[in-house]
PDB file of C-alpha atoms in Angstrom:
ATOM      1  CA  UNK N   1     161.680 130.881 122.063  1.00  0.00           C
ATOM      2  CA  UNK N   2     158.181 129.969 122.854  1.00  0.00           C
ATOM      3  CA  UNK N   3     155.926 131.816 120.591  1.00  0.00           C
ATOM      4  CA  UNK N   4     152.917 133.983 122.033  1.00  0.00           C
ATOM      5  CA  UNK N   5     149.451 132.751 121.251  1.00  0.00           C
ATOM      6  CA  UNK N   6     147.517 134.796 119.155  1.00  0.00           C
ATOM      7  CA  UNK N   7     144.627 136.032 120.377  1.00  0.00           C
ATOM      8  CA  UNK N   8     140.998 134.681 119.565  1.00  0.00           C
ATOM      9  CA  UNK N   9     138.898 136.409 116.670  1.00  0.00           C
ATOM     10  CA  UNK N  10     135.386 138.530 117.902  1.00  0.00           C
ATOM     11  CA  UNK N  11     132.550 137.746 116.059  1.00  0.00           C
ATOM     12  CA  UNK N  12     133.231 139.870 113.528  1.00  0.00           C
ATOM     13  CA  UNK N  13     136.623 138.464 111.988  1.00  0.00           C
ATOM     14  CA  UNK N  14     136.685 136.183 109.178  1.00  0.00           C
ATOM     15  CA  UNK N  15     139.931 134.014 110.063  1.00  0.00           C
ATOM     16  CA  UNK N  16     139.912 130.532 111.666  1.00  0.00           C
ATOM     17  CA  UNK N  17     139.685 130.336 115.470  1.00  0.00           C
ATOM     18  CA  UNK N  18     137.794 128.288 117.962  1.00  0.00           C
ATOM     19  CA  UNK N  19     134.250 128.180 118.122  1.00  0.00           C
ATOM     20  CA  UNK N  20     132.327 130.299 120.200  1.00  0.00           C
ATOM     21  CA  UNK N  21     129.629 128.624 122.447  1.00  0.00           C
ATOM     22  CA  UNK N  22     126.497 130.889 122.439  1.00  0.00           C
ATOM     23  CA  UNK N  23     124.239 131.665 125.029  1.00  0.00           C
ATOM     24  CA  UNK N  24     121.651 129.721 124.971  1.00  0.00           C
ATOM     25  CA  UNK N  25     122.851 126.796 122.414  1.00  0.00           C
ATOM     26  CA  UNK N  26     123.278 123.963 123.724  1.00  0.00           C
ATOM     27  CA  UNK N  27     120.300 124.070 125.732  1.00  0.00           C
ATOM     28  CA  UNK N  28     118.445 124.653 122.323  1.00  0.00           C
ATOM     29  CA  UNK N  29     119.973 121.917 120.657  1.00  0.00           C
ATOM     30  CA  UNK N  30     119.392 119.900 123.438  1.00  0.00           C
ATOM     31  CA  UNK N  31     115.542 119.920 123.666  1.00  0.00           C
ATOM     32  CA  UNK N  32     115.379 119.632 119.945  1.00  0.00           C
ATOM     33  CA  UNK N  33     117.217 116.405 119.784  1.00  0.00           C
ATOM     34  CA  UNK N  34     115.402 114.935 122.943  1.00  0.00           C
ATOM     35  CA  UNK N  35     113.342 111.724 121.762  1.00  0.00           C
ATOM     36  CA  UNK N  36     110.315 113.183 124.216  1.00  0.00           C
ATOM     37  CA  UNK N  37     109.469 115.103 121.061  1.00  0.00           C
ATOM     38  CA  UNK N  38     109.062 118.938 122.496  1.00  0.00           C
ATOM     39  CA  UNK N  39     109.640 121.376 120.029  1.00  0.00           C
ATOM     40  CA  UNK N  40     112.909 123.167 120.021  1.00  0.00           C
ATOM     41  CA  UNK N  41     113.560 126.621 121.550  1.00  0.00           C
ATOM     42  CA  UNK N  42     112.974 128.405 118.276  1.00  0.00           C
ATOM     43  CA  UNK N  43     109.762 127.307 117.859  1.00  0.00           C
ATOM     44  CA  UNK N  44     110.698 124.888 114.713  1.00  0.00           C
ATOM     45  CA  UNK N  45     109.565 121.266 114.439  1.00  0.00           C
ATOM     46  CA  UNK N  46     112.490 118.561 115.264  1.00  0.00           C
ATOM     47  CA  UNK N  47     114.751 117.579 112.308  1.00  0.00           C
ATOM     48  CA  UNK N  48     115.920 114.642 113.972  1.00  0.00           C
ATOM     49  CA  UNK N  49     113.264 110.927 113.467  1.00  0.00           C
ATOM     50  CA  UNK N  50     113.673 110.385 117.083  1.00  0.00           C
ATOM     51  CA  UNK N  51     112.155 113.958 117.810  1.00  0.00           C
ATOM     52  CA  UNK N  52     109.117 113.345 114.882  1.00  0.00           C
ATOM     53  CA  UNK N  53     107.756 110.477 116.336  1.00  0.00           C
ATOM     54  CA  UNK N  54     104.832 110.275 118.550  1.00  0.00           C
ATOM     55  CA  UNK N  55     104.517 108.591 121.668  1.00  0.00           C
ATOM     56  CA  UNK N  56     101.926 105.466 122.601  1.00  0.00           C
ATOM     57  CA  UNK N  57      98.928 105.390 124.900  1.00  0.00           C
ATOM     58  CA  UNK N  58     101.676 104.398 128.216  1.00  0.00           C
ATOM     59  CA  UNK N  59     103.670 107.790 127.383  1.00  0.00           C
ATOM     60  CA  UNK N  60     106.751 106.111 125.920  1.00  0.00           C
ATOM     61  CA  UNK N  61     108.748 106.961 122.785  1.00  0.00           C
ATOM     62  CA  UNK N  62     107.324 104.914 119.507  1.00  0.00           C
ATOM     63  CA  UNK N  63     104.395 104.307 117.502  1.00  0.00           C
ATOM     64  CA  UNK N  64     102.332 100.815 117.877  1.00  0.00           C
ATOM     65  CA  UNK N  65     102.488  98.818 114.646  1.00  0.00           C
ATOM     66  CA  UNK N  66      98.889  98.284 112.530  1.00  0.00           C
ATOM     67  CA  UNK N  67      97.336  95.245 113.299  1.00  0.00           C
ATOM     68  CA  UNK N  68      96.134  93.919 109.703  1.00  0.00           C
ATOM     69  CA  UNK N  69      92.216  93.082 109.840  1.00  0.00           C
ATOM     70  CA  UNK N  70      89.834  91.573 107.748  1.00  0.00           C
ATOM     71  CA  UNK N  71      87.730  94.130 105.727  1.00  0.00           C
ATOM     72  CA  UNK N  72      84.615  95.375 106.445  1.00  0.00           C
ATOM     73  CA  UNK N  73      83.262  94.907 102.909  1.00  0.00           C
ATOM     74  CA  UNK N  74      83.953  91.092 103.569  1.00  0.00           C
ATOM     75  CA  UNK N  75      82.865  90.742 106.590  1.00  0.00           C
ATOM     76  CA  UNK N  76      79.474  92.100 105.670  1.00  0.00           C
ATOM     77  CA  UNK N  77      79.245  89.730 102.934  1.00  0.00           C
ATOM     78  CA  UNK N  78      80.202  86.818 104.806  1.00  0.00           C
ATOM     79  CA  UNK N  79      77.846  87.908 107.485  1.00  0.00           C
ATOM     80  CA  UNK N  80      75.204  88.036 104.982  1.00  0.00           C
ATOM     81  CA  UNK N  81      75.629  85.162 103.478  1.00  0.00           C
ATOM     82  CA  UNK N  82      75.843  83.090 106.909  1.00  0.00           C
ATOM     83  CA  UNK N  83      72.702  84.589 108.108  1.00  0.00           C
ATOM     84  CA  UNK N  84      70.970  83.313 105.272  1.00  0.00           C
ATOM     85  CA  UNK N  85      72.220  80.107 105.165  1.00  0.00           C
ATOM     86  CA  UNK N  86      70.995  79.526 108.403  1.00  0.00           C
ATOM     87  CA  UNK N  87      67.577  81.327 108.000  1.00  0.00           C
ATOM     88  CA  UNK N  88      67.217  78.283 105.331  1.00  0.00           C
ATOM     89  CA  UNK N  89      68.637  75.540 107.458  1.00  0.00           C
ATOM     90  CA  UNK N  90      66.462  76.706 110.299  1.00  0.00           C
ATOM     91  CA  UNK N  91      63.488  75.982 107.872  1.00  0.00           C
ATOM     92  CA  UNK N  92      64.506  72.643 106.658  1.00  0.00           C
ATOM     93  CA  UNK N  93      65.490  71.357 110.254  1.00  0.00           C
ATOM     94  CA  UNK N  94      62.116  72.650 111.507  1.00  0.00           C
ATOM     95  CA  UNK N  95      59.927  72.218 108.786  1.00  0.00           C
ATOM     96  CA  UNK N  96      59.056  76.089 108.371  1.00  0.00           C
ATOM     97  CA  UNK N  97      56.749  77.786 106.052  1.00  0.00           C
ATOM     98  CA  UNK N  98      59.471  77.819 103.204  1.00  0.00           C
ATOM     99  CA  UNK N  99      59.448  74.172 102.520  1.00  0.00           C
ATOM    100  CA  UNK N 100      56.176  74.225 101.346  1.00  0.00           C
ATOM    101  CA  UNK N 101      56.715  76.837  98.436  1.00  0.00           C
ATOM    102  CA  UNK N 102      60.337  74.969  98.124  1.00  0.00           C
ATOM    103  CA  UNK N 103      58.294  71.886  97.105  1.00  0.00           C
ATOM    104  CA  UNK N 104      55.809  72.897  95.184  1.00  0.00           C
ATOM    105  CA  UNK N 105      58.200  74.130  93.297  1.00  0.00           C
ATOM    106  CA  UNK N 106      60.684  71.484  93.099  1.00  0.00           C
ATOM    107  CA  UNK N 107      57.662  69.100  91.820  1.00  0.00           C
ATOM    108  CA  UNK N 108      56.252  71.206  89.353  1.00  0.00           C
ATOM    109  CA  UNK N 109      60.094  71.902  87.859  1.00  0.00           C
ATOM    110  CA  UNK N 110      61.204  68.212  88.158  1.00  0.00           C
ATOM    111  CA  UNK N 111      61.200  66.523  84.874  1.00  0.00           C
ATOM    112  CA  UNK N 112      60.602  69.481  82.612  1.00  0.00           C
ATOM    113  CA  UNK N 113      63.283  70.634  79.894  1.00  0.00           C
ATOM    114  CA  UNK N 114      65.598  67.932  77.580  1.00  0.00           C
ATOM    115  CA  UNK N 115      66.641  65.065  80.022  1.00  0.00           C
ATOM    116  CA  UNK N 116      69.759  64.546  78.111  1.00  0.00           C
ATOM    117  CA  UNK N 117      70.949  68.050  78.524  1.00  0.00           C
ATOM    118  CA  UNK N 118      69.648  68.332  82.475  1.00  0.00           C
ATOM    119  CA  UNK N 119      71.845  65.251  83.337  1.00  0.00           C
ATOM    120  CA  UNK N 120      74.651  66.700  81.298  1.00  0.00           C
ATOM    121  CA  UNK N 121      74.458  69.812  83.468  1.00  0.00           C
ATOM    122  CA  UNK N 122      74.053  67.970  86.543  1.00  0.00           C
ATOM    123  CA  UNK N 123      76.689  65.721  85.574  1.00  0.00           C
ATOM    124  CA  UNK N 124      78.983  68.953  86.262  1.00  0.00           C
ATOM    125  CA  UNK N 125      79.150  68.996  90.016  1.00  0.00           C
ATOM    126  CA  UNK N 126      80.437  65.265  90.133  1.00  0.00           C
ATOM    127  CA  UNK N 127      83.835  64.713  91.771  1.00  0.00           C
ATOM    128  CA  UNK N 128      84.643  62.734  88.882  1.00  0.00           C
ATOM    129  CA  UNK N 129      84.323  66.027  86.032  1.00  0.00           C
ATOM    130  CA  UNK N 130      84.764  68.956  88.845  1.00  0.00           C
ATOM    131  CA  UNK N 131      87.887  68.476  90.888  1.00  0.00           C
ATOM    132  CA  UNK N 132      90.293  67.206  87.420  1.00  0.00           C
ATOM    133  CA  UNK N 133      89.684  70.628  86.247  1.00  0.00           C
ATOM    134  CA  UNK N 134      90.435  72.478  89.633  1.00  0.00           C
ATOM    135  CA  UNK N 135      93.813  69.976  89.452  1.00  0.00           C
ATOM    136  CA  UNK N 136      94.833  71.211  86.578  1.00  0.00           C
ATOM    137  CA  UNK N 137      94.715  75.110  87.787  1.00  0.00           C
ATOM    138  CA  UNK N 138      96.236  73.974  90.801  1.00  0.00           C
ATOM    139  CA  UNK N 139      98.966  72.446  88.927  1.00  0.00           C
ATOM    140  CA  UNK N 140      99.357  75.468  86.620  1.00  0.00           C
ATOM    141  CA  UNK N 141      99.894  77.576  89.653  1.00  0.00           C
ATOM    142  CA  UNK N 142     101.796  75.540  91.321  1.00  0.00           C
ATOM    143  CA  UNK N 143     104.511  75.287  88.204  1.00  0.00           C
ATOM    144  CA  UNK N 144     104.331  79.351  87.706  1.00  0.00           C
ATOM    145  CA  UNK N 145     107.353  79.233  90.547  1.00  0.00           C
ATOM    146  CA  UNK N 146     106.253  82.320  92.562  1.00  0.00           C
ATOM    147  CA  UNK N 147     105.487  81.942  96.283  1.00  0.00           C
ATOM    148  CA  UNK N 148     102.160  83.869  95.794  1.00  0.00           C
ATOM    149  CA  UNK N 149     101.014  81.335  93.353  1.00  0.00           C
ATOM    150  CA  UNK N 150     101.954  78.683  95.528  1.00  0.00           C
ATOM    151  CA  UNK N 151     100.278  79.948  98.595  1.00  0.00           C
ATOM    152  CA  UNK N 152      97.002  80.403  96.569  1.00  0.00           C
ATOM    153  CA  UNK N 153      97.150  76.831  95.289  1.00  0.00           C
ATOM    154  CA  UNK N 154      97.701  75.429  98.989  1.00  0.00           C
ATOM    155  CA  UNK N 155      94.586  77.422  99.544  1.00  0.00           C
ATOM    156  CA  UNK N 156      92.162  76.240  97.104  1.00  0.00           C
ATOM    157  CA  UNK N 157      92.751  72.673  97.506  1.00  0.00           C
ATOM    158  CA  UNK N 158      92.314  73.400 101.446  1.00  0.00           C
ATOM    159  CA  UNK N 159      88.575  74.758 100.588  1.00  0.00           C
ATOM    160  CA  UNK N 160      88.122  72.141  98.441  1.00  0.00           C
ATOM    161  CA  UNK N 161      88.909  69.705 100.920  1.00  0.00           C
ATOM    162  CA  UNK N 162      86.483  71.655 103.062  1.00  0.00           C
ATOM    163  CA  UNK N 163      83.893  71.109 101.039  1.00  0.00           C
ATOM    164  CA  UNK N 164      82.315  67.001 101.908  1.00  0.00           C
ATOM    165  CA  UNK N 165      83.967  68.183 105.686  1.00  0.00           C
ATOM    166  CA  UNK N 166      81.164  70.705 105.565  1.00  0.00           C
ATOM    167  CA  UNK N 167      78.202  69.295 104.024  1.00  0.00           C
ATOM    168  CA  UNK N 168      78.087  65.469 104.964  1.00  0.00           C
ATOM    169  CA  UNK N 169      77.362  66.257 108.316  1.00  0.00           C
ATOM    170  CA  UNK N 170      75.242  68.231 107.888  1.00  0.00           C
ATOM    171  CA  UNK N 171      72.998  66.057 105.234  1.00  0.00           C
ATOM    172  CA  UNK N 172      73.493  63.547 108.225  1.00  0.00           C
ATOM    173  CA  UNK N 173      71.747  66.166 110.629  1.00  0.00           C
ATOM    174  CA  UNK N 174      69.461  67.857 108.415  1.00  0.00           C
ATOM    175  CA  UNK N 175      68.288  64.005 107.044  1.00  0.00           C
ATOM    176  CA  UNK N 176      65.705  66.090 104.496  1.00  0.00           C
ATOM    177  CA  UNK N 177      63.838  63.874 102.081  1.00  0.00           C
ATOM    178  CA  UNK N 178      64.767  64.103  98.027  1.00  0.00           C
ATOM    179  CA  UNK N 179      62.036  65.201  95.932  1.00  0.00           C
ATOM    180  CA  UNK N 180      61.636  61.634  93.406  1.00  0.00           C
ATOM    181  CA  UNK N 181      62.841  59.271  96.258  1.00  0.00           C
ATOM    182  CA  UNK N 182      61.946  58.374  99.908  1.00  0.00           C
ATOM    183  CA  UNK N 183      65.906  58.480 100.482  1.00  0.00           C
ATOM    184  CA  UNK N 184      67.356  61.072 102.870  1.00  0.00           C
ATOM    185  CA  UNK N 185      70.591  63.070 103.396  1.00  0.00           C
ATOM    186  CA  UNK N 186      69.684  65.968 100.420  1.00  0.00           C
ATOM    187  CA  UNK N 187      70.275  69.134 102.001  1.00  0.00           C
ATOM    188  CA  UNK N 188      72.375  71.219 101.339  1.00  0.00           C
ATOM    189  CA  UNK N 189      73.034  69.985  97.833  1.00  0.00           C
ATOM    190  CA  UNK N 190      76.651  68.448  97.221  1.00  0.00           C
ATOM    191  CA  UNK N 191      77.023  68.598  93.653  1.00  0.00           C
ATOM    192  CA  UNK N 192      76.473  72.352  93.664  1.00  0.00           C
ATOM    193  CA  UNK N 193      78.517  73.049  96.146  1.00  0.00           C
ATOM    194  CA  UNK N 194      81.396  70.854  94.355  1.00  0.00           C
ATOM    195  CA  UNK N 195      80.681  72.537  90.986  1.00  0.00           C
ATOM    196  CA  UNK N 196      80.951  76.121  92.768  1.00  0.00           C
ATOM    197  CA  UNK N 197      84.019  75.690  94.634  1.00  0.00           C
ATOM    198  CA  UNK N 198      85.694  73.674  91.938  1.00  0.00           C
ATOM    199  CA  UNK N 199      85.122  76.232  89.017  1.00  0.00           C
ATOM    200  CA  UNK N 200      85.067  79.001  91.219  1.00  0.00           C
ATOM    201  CA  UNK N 201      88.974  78.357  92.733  1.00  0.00           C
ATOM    202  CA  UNK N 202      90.128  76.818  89.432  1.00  0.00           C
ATOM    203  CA  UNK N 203      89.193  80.628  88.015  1.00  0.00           C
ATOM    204  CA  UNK N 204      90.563  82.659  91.066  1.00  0.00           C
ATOM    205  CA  UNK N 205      93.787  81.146  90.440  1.00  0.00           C
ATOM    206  CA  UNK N 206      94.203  81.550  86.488  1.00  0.00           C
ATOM    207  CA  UNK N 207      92.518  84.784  86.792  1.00  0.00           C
ATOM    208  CA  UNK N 208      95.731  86.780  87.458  1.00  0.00           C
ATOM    209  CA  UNK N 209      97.703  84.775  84.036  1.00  0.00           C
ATOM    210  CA  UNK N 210      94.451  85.697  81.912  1.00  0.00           C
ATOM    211  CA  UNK N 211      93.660  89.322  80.042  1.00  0.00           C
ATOM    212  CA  UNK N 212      90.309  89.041  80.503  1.00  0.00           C
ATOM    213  CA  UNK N 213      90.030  87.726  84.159  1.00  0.00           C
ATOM    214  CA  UNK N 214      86.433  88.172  84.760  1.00  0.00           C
ATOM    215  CA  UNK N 215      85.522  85.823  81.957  1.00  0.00           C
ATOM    216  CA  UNK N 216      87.140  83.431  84.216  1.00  0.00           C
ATOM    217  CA  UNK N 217      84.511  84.222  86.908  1.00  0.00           C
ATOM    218  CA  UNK N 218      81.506  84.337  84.530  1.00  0.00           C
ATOM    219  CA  UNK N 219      82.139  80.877  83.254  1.00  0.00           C
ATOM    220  CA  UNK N 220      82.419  79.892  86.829  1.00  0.00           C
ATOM    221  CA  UNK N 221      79.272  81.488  87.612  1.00  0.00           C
ATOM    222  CA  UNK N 222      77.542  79.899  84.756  1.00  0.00           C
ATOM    223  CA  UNK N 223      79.353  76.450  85.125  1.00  0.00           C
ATOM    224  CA  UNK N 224      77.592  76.443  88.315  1.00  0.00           C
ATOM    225  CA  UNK N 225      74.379  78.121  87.507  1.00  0.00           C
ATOM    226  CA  UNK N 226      73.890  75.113  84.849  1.00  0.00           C
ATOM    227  CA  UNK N 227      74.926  72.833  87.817  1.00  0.00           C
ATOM    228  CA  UNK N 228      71.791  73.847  90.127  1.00  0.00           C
ATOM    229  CA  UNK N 229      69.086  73.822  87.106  1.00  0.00           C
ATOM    230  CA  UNK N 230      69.947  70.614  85.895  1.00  0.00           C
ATOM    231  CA  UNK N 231      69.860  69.180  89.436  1.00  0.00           C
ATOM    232  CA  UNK N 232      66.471  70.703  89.948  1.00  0.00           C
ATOM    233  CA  UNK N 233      65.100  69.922  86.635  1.00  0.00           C
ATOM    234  CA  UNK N 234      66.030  66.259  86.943  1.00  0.00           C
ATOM    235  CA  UNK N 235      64.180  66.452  90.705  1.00  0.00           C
ATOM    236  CA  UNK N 236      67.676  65.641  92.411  1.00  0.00           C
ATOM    237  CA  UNK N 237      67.357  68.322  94.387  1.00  0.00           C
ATOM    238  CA  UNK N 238      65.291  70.785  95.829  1.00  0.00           C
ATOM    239  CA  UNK N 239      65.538  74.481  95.240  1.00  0.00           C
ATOM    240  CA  UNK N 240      66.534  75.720  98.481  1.00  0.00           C
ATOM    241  CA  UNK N 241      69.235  72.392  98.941  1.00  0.00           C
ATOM    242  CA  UNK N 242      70.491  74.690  95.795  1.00  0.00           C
ATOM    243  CA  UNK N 243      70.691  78.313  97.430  1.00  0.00           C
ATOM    244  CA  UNK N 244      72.307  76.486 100.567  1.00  0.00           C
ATOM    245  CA  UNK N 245      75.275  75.562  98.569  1.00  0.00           C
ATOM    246  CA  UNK N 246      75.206  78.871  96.907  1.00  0.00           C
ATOM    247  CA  UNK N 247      75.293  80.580 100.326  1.00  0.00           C
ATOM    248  CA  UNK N 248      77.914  77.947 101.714  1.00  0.00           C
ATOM    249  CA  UNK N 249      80.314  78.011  98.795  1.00  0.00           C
ATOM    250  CA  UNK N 250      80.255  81.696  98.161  1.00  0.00           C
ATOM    251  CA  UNK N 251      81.755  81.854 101.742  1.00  0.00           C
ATOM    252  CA  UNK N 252      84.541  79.770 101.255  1.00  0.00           C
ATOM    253  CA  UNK N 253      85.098  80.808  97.745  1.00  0.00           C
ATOM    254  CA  UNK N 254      85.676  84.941  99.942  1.00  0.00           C
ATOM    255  CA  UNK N 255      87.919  83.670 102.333  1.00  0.00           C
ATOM    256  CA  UNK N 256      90.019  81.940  99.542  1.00  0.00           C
ATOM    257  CA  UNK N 257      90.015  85.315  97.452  1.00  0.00           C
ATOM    258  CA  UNK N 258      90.736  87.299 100.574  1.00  0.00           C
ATOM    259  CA  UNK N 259      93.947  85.181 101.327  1.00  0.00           C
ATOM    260  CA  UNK N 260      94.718  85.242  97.780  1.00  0.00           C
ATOM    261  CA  UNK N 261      94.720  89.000  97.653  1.00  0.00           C
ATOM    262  CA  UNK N 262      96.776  89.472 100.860  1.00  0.00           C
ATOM    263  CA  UNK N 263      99.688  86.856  99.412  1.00  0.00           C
ATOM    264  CA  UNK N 264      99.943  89.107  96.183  1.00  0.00           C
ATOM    265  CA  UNK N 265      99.982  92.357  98.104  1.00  0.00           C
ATOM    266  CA  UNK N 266     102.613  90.947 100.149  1.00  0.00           C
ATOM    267  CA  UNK N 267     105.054  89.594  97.585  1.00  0.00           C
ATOM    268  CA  UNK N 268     104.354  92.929  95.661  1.00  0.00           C
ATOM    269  CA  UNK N 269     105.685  94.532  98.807  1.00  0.00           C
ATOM    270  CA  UNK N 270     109.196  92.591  98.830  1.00  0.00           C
ATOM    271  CA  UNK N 271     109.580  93.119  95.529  1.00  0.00           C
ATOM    272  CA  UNK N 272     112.283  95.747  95.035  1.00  0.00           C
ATOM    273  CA  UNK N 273     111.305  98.364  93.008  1.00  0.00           C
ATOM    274  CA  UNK N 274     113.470  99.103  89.971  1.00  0.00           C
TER     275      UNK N 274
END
């Protein structure tokens, strides 16, 4: 015998049966799930991350990815220093007011202090003592196997490199007179701008391995503070050839942190958290 089929619960009975569609339903579950994010019948926000997310300037489903950008803090100071650097090169190319304070006071400083100890400071932007001490960071960097540390040591010998690409021509084009010497070709001044970028990288790079990081930056600071006054004092150089290099290698030496920053933020960012 075929049996009789039992007939279906009401709403009220707590045995198993088939589900009841309410009125209503689907059409609420329908506009809650849409991915044109409209809120759902009930008046309660989507559950669902195709619902939550917000549409782009054309109307379509999906958020535009941030475009990383330089900050503003960075680009003011590069800004800065560039206008600067060319308010002095303007002067030394034209022969503005500046030069003649600039060599007044380049003649009345040459020659004064301990000779010995002026040429041993100025002695610290050569090629010869600078760059063997940026190697060695590089190489310590290099050896610390992370990608980071790598990336940052690519970096600094690429502004180091930039260095003689950025100032021979323009001692070439600027031709300015040395102070003791009828020889041309002194602006901006090289061996500053060696001694900055050399010290300065070598102690970006070793600054993350060392407790006290900004000692790192202080000695390069004063490395290439005693750079400048012993060219000056020996009348190598003039003081503005001086700030030039300042102004020129305090650019590079931003970009190279900048870059350096962004590597570590990114390998911080793959790194799985425990």
């Amino acid at each position: 015998m075929r049996e009789t089929p039992r007939p279906q619960g009401t709403a009220g009975d707590a045995g198993p049966g088939l589900p009841q569609c309410r009125p209503g339903s689907a059409l609420a579950h329908t506009t809650g799930a849409s991915g044109s994010g409209t809120p759902r019948s009930d008046g309660r926000s989507p559950h669902t991350p195709r619902g939550a997310r917000q549409t782009d300037p054309t109307g379509h489903p999906g958020t535009i990815p941030p475009v990383p950008r330089w900050p503003v803090l960075l680009v003011s100071q590069v800004s800065a220093l560039m206008a600067l650097f060319a308010l002095v090169t303007w002067q030394v190319v034209a022969d503005g007011p500046l030069l003649g304070p600039d060599e007044r006071a380049g003649l009345a400083l040459a020659g004064r202090g301990p000779a010995r100890l002026a040429d041993f400071f100025a002695d610290l932007g050569n090629m010869q003592v600078a760059v063997p001490v940026l190697a060695c960071a590089v190489v310590f960097a290099w050896f610390r196997r992370a990608r980071r540390a790598r990336r940052a040591a690519l970096c600094a010998v690429a502004v180091m490199a930039a260095v003689p690409a950025l100032v021979v021509p323009l001692k070439l084009w600027t031709d300015r007179q040395g102070p003791l010497t009828e020889a041309t070709g002194y602006y901006p001044s090289g061996h500053t701008a060696t001694a900055a970028v050399a010290y300065g990288a070598a102690a970006l790079l070793l600054a993350p391995y060392v407790r006290r990081s900004w000692m790192m930056l202080v000695a390069a600071v004063l490395m290439t503070a005693a750079t400048s006054i012993g060219l000056v004092l020996r009348g190598y150089h003039w003081p503005l050839d001086v700030l030039a290099s300042w102004c020129l290698s305090a650019v590079l030496l931003l970009v190279l942190r900048e870059v350096s920053c962004r590597s570590r933020r990114r390998s911080s960012s793959r790194t799985p958290s425990c």
